[in-house]
Short mmCIF file of C-alpha atoms and ligand atoms in Angstrom, two decimals:
data_model
loop_
_atom_site.label_atom_id
_atom_site.label_comp_id
_atom_site.label_asym_id
_atom_site.label_seq_id
_atom_site.Cartn_x
_atom_site.Cartn_y
_atom_site.Cartn_z
CA MET A 1227 -12.22 9.22 -28.61
CA ARG A 1228 -12.96 6.33 -30.92
CA ILE A 1229 -9.98 4.38 -29.61
CA LYS A 1230 -10.89 5.24 -26.04
CA ARG A 1231 -14.34 3.86 -26.61
CA LYS A 1232 -12.80 0.71 -28.04
CA ILE A 1233 -10.59 0.25 -24.97
CA ALA A 1234 -13.54 0.78 -22.62
CA GLU A 1235 -15.56 -1.79 -24.57
CA ALA A 1236 -12.68 -4.24 -24.41
CA VAL A 1237 -12.67 -3.89 -20.59
CA GLU A 1238 -16.46 -4.33 -20.55
CA SER A 1239 -16.13 -7.55 -22.56
CA LEU A 1240 -13.77 -8.87 -19.88
CA ALA A 1241 -16.23 -8.22 -17.04
CA GLY A 1242 -16.86 -11.96 -16.68
CA ASP A 1243 -13.13 -12.68 -16.38
CA MET A 1244 -12.76 -9.94 -13.80
CA VAL A 1245 -15.59 -11.32 -11.71
CA SER A 1246 -14.16 -14.84 -11.79
CA ILE A 1247 -10.60 -13.72 -10.95
CA ASN A 1248 -11.92 -11.67 -8.03
CA LYS A 1249 -14.06 -14.57 -6.78
CA ALA A 1250 -11.38 -17.23 -7.19
CA ILE A 1251 -8.81 -15.22 -5.20
CA PHE A 1252 -11.44 -14.10 -2.67
CA ASP A 1253 -12.48 -17.72 -2.04
CA LYS A 1254 -8.92 -18.84 -1.39
CA PRO A 1255 -7.35 -16.13 0.77
CA GLU A 1256 -3.57 -16.36 1.16
CA ILE A 1257 -1.51 -14.06 3.35
CA CYS A 1258 1.93 -12.47 3.23
CA PHE A 1259 4.26 -14.21 0.70
CA LYS A 1260 2.02 -17.31 0.59
CA GLU A 1261 -0.02 -16.17 -2.43
CA LYS A 1262 0.77 -19.27 -4.53
CA PHE A 1263 -2.71 -19.75 -5.93
CA ALA A 1264 -3.38 -16.06 -6.61
CA SER A 1265 -0.06 -15.33 -8.30
CA GLY A 1266 -0.42 -18.53 -10.35
CA LEU A 1267 -3.90 -17.49 -11.47
CA VAL A 1268 -2.73 -14.01 -12.55
CA MET A 1269 0.24 -15.55 -14.33
CA ASP A 1270 -1.83 -18.15 -16.24
CA TYR A 1271 -4.41 -15.57 -17.25
CA LEU A 1272 -1.85 -13.15 -18.67
CA LYS A 1273 0.17 -15.90 -20.29
CA SER A 1274 -2.85 -17.23 -22.11
CA ASN A 1275 -3.51 -13.67 -23.30
CA GLY A 1276 -0.17 -13.11 -24.96
CA PHE A 1277 2.06 -11.79 -22.17
CA SER A 1278 5.49 -13.23 -21.50
CA ILE A 1279 6.04 -14.12 -17.88
CA GLU A 1280 8.97 -13.63 -15.58
CA ALA A 1281 8.35 -15.55 -12.37
CA PRO A 1282 9.30 -15.73 -9.68
CA ALA A 1283 10.28 -12.08 -9.91
CA ALA A 1284 12.94 -10.51 -7.69
CA GLY A 1285 13.59 -13.90 -6.08
CA LEU A 1286 10.17 -13.88 -4.40
CA ASP A 1287 8.12 -17.02 -5.04
CA THR A 1288 4.81 -15.20 -5.32
CA ALA A 1289 5.98 -12.11 -7.21
CA LEU A 1290 5.67 -11.92 -10.99
CA LYS A 1291 6.21 -9.76 -14.01
CA ALA A 1292 4.11 -10.11 -17.15
CA ILE A 1293 5.38 -8.13 -20.11
CA ARG A 1294 4.12 -7.33 -23.57
CA LYS A 1295 6.01 -5.06 -25.88
CA GLY A 1296 4.04 -2.77 -28.18
CA LYS A 1297 5.29 -1.33 -31.46
CA GLY A 1298 8.06 1.21 -31.33
CA LYS A 1299 9.68 3.21 -28.58
CA GLY A 1300 7.58 4.55 -25.77
CA PRO A 1301 7.13 4.50 -22.01
CA ARG A 1302 7.10 1.32 -19.98
CA VAL A 1303 3.90 1.32 -17.97
CA ALA A 1304 3.27 -1.12 -15.12
CA LEU A 1305 -0.11 -2.06 -13.70
CA ILE A 1306 0.31 -3.35 -10.17
CA ALA A 1307 -1.52 -6.46 -8.99
CA GLU A 1308 -1.74 -7.04 -5.25
CA TYR A 1309 -3.39 -10.28 -4.14
CA ASP A 1310 -2.58 -10.92 -0.48
CA ALA A 1311 -5.30 -11.34 2.15
CA LEU A 1312 -5.48 -10.36 5.83
CA PRO A 1313 -4.89 -12.89 8.62
CA GLU A 1314 -8.26 -14.24 9.88
CA MET A 1315 -10.22 -11.72 7.80
CA GLY A 1316 -9.77 -13.00 4.24
CA HIS A 1317 -9.97 -10.39 1.48
CA ALA A 1318 -11.31 -7.62 3.69
CA CYS A 1319 -9.04 -5.16 1.88
CA GLY A 1320 -10.22 -6.29 -1.56
CA HIS A 1321 -6.81 -7.07 -3.03
CA SER A 1322 -8.56 -9.76 -5.08
CA MET A 1323 -10.20 -6.88 -6.99
CA ILE A 1324 -6.85 -5.16 -7.52
CA ALA A 1325 -5.52 -8.29 -9.21
CA ALA A 1326 -8.66 -8.61 -11.37
CA SER A 1327 -8.39 -4.97 -12.47
CA ALA A 1328 -4.72 -5.20 -13.41
CA CYS A 1329 -5.34 -8.38 -15.45
CA ALA A 1330 -8.38 -7.03 -17.30
CA ALA A 1331 -6.89 -3.58 -18.02
CA ALA A 1332 -3.74 -5.16 -19.45
CA VAL A 1333 -5.60 -7.64 -21.65
CA ALA A 1334 -8.06 -4.96 -22.82
CA ILE A 1335 -5.25 -2.64 -23.97
CA ASN A 1336 -3.58 -5.56 -25.70
CA ARG A 1337 -6.77 -6.39 -27.58
CA ALA A 1338 -7.95 -2.88 -28.43
CA VAL A 1339 -4.59 -1.30 -29.31
CA PRO A 1340 -2.05 -4.09 -29.84
CA ASN A 1341 0.29 -1.71 -31.66
CA HIS A 1342 0.60 0.94 -28.97
CA PRO A 1343 4.13 2.25 -28.50
CA GLY A 1344 6.16 1.32 -25.41
CA SER A 1345 5.59 -1.73 -23.28
CA LEU A 1346 2.93 -2.82 -20.90
CA MET A 1347 3.58 -4.79 -17.76
CA VAL A 1348 1.60 -6.31 -14.96
CA ILE A 1349 3.74 -6.58 -11.86
CA GLY A 1350 2.40 -8.88 -9.17
CA THR A 1351 3.52 -7.64 -5.76
CA PRO A 1352 2.98 -9.94 -2.76
CA ALA A 1353 2.59 -9.14 0.91
CA GLU A 1354 1.28 -5.56 1.00
CA GLU A 1355 -0.35 -6.21 4.38
CA GLY A 1356 2.77 -6.22 6.48
CA GLY A 1357 5.53 -7.92 4.46
CA GLY A 1358 6.46 -4.95 2.28
CA GLY A 1359 6.79 -7.08 -0.86
CA LYS A 1360 7.22 -4.04 -3.09
CA ILE A 1361 10.18 -2.82 -1.03
CA THR A 1362 12.14 -6.04 -1.59
CA MET A 1363 11.21 -5.92 -5.27
CA ILE A 1364 12.37 -2.29 -5.60
CA ASN A 1365 15.64 -3.06 -3.83
CA ARG A 1366 16.24 -6.00 -6.18
CA GLY A 1367 15.67 -3.87 -9.27
CA ALA A 1368 12.26 -5.23 -10.32
CA PHE A 1369 11.03 -1.72 -11.15
CA LYS A 1370 14.13 -0.34 -12.80
CA ASN A 1371 12.64 -0.54 -16.29
CA VAL A 1372 9.36 1.06 -15.30
CA ASP A 1373 8.47 4.66 -16.22
CA ALA A 1374 5.06 4.86 -14.56
CA ALA A 1375 3.01 2.59 -12.29
CA MET A 1376 -0.67 2.43 -11.45
CA MET A 1377 -3.12 0.38 -9.43
CA VAL A 1378 -6.73 0.88 -8.35
CA HIS A 1379 -7.69 0.03 -4.77
CA PRO A 1380 -11.21 -0.62 -3.45
CA SER A 1381 -12.24 1.62 -0.56
CA ASN A 1382 -15.22 3.36 1.08
CA LYS A 1383 -14.71 6.46 -1.07
CA THR A 1384 -13.74 7.36 -4.63
CA ARG A 1385 -10.66 9.56 -4.71
CA VAL A 1386 -7.95 9.84 -7.35
CA VAL A 1387 -5.10 11.29 -5.34
CA CYS A 1388 -4.32 10.81 -1.69
CA ARG A 1389 -1.18 10.82 0.40
CA MET A 1390 -0.08 8.12 2.84
CA TYR A 1391 2.03 8.11 5.99
CA ALA A 1392 5.58 6.88 6.29
CA ILE A 1393 5.59 4.22 8.98
CA ASP A 1394 8.00 2.42 11.25
CA ASP A 1395 7.08 -0.52 13.41
CA VAL A 1396 9.14 -0.34 16.60
CA GLU A 1397 9.50 -2.69 19.55
CA PHE A 1398 10.47 -1.39 22.99
CA THR A 1399 11.75 -3.88 25.57
CA PHE A 1400 12.11 -2.64 29.15
CA THR A 1401 14.22 -4.77 31.47
CA GLY A 1402 14.20 -4.52 35.26
CA LYS A 1403 14.71 -7.05 38.03
CA ALA A 1404 12.27 -9.65 39.37
CA ALA A 1405 11.58 -9.89 43.11
CA HIS A 1406 8.80 -11.03 45.47
CA ALA A 1407 6.28 -8.19 45.22
CA ALA A 1408 5.22 -8.39 48.90
CA ALA A 1409 8.29 -9.63 50.76
CA PHE A 1410 11.07 -7.81 48.87
CA PRO A 1411 9.54 -5.00 46.78
CA ASP A 1412 12.56 -2.82 47.49
CA GLN A 1413 14.81 -5.34 45.75
CA GLY A 1414 12.88 -5.34 42.46
CA ILE A 1415 13.13 -3.03 39.47
CA ASN A 1416 9.73 -2.70 37.89
CA ALA A 1417 9.78 -2.87 34.08
CA LEU A 1418 6.00 -2.44 33.95
CA ASP A 1419 6.39 0.98 35.61
CA ALA A 1420 8.75 1.95 32.82
CA GLY A 1421 6.25 0.72 30.21
CA VAL A 1422 3.35 2.61 31.79
CA LEU A 1423 5.43 5.78 32.06
CA PHE A 1424 6.42 5.39 28.42
CA TYR A 1425 2.81 4.91 27.33
CA ASN A 1426 1.80 8.05 29.21
CA ALA A 1427 4.77 10.04 27.93
CA VAL A 1428 3.71 9.22 24.37
CA SER A 1429 0.14 10.25 25.20
CA ALA A 1430 1.44 13.61 26.44
CA LEU A 1431 3.66 13.97 23.38
CA ARG A 1432 0.64 13.41 21.14
CA GLN A 1433 -0.72 16.75 22.33
CA GLN A 1434 2.33 18.53 20.92
CA MET A 1435 2.48 16.61 17.65
CA LYS A 1436 1.83 18.05 14.20
CA ASP A 1437 -1.57 17.09 12.80
CA GLU A 1438 -0.30 14.87 10.05
CA ALA A 1439 1.29 12.21 12.23
CA ARG A 1440 0.17 9.25 14.33
CA VAL A 1441 1.72 7.24 17.16
CA HIS A 1442 -0.13 4.22 18.54
CA GLY A 1443 0.94 1.14 20.41
CA VAL A 1444 0.17 -1.84 22.63
CA PHE A 1445 1.73 -3.88 25.41
CA THR A 1446 2.68 -7.29 24.05
CA ARG A 1447 4.12 -8.47 27.36
CA GLY A 1448 3.19 -6.84 30.65
CA GLY A 1449 4.58 -9.18 33.30
CA ASP A 1450 4.02 -12.73 34.46
CA ALA A 1451 2.21 -12.68 37.82
CA PRO A 1452 1.05 -10.03 40.30
CA ASN A 1453 3.41 -11.37 42.97
CA ILE A 1454 6.49 -10.97 40.80
CA ILE A 1455 7.87 -7.50 40.12
CA PRO A 1456 7.78 -7.49 36.29
CA GLU A 1457 11.26 -7.91 34.94
CA ARG A 1458 10.57 -7.73 31.23
CA VAL A 1459 7.92 -5.67 29.48
CA VAL A 1460 7.56 -5.47 25.73
CA MET A 1461 5.62 -2.86 23.76
CA ARG A 1462 5.06 -2.38 20.08
CA PHE A 1463 4.38 1.01 18.51
CA PHE A 1464 3.66 2.29 15.01
CA VAL A 1465 5.04 5.76 14.32
CA ARG A 1466 3.65 7.53 11.25
CA ALA A 1467 4.08 10.91 9.58
CA LEU A 1468 3.43 12.40 6.17
CA GLU A 1469 6.84 13.94 5.65
CA ARG A 1470 10.17 12.16 6.03
CA GLY A 1471 11.77 15.10 7.92
CA TYR A 1472 9.09 15.27 10.58
CA PHE A 1473 8.96 11.49 10.71
CA SER A 1474 12.60 11.33 11.85
CA GLU A 1475 12.03 14.11 14.37
CA LEU A 1476 9.00 12.31 15.80
CA MET A 1477 10.79 8.97 15.91
CA ALA A 1478 13.60 10.61 17.93
CA LYS A 1479 11.06 12.11 20.38
CA VAL A 1480 9.32 8.77 20.88
CA ALA A 1481 12.69 7.11 21.55
CA GLU A 1482 13.48 9.85 24.11
CA CYS A 1483 10.16 9.14 25.86
CA ALA A 1484 11.20 5.49 26.14
CA ARG A 1485 14.66 6.32 27.49
CA GLY A 1486 13.22 8.82 29.97
CA ALA A 1487 10.65 6.28 31.19
CA ALA A 1488 13.32 3.61 31.58
CA LYS A 1489 15.48 5.99 33.58
CA SER A 1490 12.60 6.95 35.90
CA ALA A 1491 12.00 3.31 36.76
CA GLY A 1492 15.68 2.39 36.87
CA CYS A 1493 15.32 0.02 33.92
CA LYS A 1494 17.12 -0.54 30.67
CA VAL A 1495 15.37 -0.17 27.34
CA ARG A 1496 16.11 -1.75 24.00
CA ILE A 1497 14.58 -0.10 20.93
CA LYS A 1498 14.31 -2.29 17.85
CA LYS A 1499 12.89 -1.49 14.43
CA MET A 1500 10.80 -4.36 13.09
CA GLY A 1501 10.50 -5.13 9.38
CA HIS A 1502 10.68 -2.61 6.57
CA SER A 1503 10.20 1.15 6.80
CA TYR A 1504 7.35 2.28 4.57
CA ASP A 1505 7.98 5.58 2.80
CA PRO A 1506 5.36 8.29 2.54
CA PHE A 1507 3.18 7.94 -0.55
CA HIS A 1508 3.21 10.85 -2.97
CA PRO A 1509 0.92 10.44 -5.96
CA SER A 1510 1.97 11.46 -9.45
CA TYR A 1511 -0.34 14.45 -9.94
CA PRO A 1512 -0.05 14.55 -13.76
CA ILE A 1513 -1.10 10.88 -14.00
CA GLY A 1514 -3.88 11.78 -11.54
CA GLU A 1515 -5.14 14.55 -13.80
CA ALA A 1516 -5.24 12.21 -16.80
CA PHE A 1517 -7.03 9.58 -14.68
CA ARG A 1518 -9.64 12.15 -13.62
CA GLU A 1519 -10.37 13.06 -17.23
CA ASN A 1520 -10.82 9.38 -18.02
CA MET A 1521 -13.20 8.97 -15.09
CA LYS A 1522 -15.31 11.76 -16.60
CA PHE A 1523 -15.26 9.95 -19.93
CA ILE A 1524 -16.52 6.76 -18.25
CA VAL A 1525 -18.89 8.85 -16.08
CA ILE A 1526 -17.56 7.99 -12.63
CA ASP A 1527 -17.99 10.62 -9.92
CA GLU A 1528 -15.21 11.43 -7.53
CA ASP A 1529 -16.07 12.07 -3.87
CA SER A 1530 -14.74 15.27 -2.35
CA PHE A 1531 -12.16 14.27 0.21
CA GLY A 1532 -8.93 16.02 1.10
CA GLU A 1533 -5.86 14.06 0.12
CA THR A 1534 -4.77 13.58 3.74
CA GLU A 1535 -8.17 12.55 5.13
CA GLU A 1536 -8.64 8.94 6.32
CA ILE A 1537 -5.27 7.67 5.19
CA GLY A 1538 -2.97 4.83 6.24
CA SER A 1539 0.37 3.51 5.05
CA SER A 1540 1.41 1.09 2.30
CA ASP A 1541 4.48 -0.18 0.53
CA ILE A 1542 3.13 1.69 -2.51
CA GLY A 1543 4.74 4.65 -0.70
CA ASN A 1544 8.18 3.21 -1.43
CA LEU A 1545 7.20 2.63 -5.04
CA SER A 1546 6.07 6.25 -5.38
CA GLN A 1547 9.57 7.35 -4.34
CA ALA A 1548 11.14 5.09 -6.99
CA VAL A 1549 8.76 5.51 -9.94
CA PRO A 1550 5.91 7.98 -10.71
CA THR A 1551 2.91 6.15 -9.24
CA LEU A 1552 -0.84 6.60 -9.02
CA HIS A 1553 -3.04 4.74 -6.52
CA PRO A 1554 -6.67 5.84 -6.92
CA GLU A 1555 -9.27 4.34 -4.63
CA TYR A 1556 -12.92 3.65 -5.34
CA ALA A 1557 -16.04 3.06 -3.29
CA ILE A 1558 -17.42 -0.48 -3.47
CA GLY A 1559 -20.11 0.05 -0.83
CA GLY A 1560 -21.33 2.78 1.51
CA ARG A 1561 -19.26 5.22 3.58
CA GLU A 1562 -19.54 2.84 6.53
CA ASP A 1563 -18.04 -0.06 4.60
CA ILE A 1564 -14.46 0.58 5.61
CA ASN A 1565 -11.40 -1.48 4.64
CA HIS A 1566 -10.45 -4.35 6.98
CA SER A 1567 -14.04 -4.71 8.28
CA ARG A 1568 -16.59 -7.52 7.93
CA ASN A 1569 -18.82 -5.17 5.91
CA PHE A 1570 -16.02 -4.66 3.43
CA LEU A 1571 -15.82 -8.41 2.82
CA LYS A 1572 -19.43 -8.33 1.61
CA ALA A 1573 -18.79 -5.24 -0.51
CA VAL A 1574 -15.89 -6.95 -2.33
CA MET A 1575 -18.36 -9.52 -3.70
CA SER A 1576 -21.33 -7.15 -4.14
CA ALA A 1577 -23.01 -6.00 -7.37
CA ARG A 1578 -22.10 -2.40 -6.57
CA GLY A 1579 -18.50 -3.44 -6.02
CA LYS A 1580 -18.44 -5.22 -9.36
CA LYS A 1581 -19.75 -2.16 -11.22
CA ALA A 1582 -17.24 0.13 -9.53
CA MET A 1583 -14.37 -2.28 -10.22
CA ILE A 1584 -15.22 -2.42 -13.93
CA GLY A 1585 -15.51 1.37 -14.16
CA MET A 1586 -12.18 2.06 -12.48
CA THR A 1587 -10.49 -0.64 -14.56
CA LYS A 1588 -11.64 1.23 -17.66
CA ALA A 1589 -10.22 4.49 -16.30
CA MET A 1590 -6.89 2.77 -15.55
CA ALA A 1591 -6.69 1.21 -19.03
CA LEU A 1592 -7.45 4.57 -20.64
CA THR A 1593 -4.83 6.31 -18.53
CA ALA A 1594 -2.23 3.73 -19.53
CA TYR A 1595 -3.18 4.43 -23.15
CA ASP A 1596 -2.67 8.19 -22.52
CA LEU A 1597 0.79 7.52 -21.10
CA PHE A 1598 1.70 5.47 -24.17
CA THR A 1599 0.43 7.90 -26.76
CA ASN A 1600 0.77 11.37 -25.24
CA PRO A 1601 4.46 12.30 -24.99
CA GLY A 1602 3.52 15.66 -23.46
CA LEU A 1603 1.84 13.89 -20.53
CA MET A 1604 4.78 11.55 -20.02
CA ALA A 1605 7.17 14.55 -20.07
CA GLN A 1606 5.07 16.23 -17.37
CA VAL A 1607 5.07 13.04 -15.32
CA ARG A 1608 8.86 12.82 -15.50
CA GLU A 1609 9.35 16.50 -14.74
CA GLU A 1610 7.07 16.47 -11.68
CA PHE A 1611 8.75 13.32 -10.39
CA LYS A 1612 12.22 14.78 -10.83
CA ARG A 1613 11.21 17.88 -8.87
CA ARG A 1614 9.81 15.76 -6.04
CA VAL A 1615 12.49 13.07 -5.93
CA PRO A 1616 15.63 14.91 -7.08
CA GLN A 1617 17.99 11.98 -6.49
CA GLY A 1618 16.25 10.15 -9.33
CA GLY A 1619 14.35 7.54 -7.36
CA LYS A 1620 15.08 4.11 -8.75
CA LYS A 1621 17.30 1.96 -6.65
CA ASP A 1622 19.04 -0.63 -8.77
ZN1 ZN B 18 -5.02 -2.80 0.81
#
């Protein structure tokens, strides 16, 4: 308890640093693999606090690894720093806070318990909002020496464990034949008809879907002029499900809807997967339990939400399939201040947000300390992970 208090105080003493890191990154939003300033800031901060730096990591310019070895053998614990912004919206997902928390938790542990066993890392992962930075990093072996990973994410609720959907981003291109819509309608093949039929087929399918899945899409090209029978129509859909098995089943059904619609209209359809596939996120429950205990120690209340309520998708899902991972979220404003909204932008810089960020950073630092010093906990973490990901996870 005495050491835990010391770690919490060390985080508290870094409150000023946390606020300035958050503000500096917030004021200079950079999107998807362009996070030069933010990754540089994280790097400089950790370097000046005794961490050795590996950058760029995994061949990505804005990815980094900061490492500090403790004394003696023990687990290798990584704190994840995200720092990418949203297009047009700045830091409306609060990744600037995630970076500040990772930096402060790492430096606090280093100061309060420099001789902890194992090694402590901060891994800076770019492009969470769409680029899947973590996936490239996993595939290139950046996490192969990691035994457990953690990050704390601002939100509209405080919840230690949640799940997240697997997601695929899929483009459907329907091709027909152009013709004068009034003079020669019989000679055209209408790709827009195929698109509309597809949209409606998916809407009908939604009625027969399991609860824990989502399919949603838009037309990105619907035709060129009313007097031309549309010859090319392009649609983009996100398909999401909590479990991999059902995800594949659903993906196959959506593809069948597209083929059926194309056939009805006499068109061809091309189905193309865009970008990375995000895996479903499964939290490490034993790390979650330890985190909860530490929240009690700091006196932070958890809201009561089910673990599948109000969830999205993230490349942290892929990480959770490679390494035992925890991704708690914490309220920085009211219930109505939801991620990716203008309200959230204000909450990221608010006094309430600051207090919550400091509190959750303490809980994360304390949980890292537990992982270092409690072999029983680490054994549980490994055992639960092995049961869930029998093939052993790490791709390297
Ligand atoms: Zn986010």
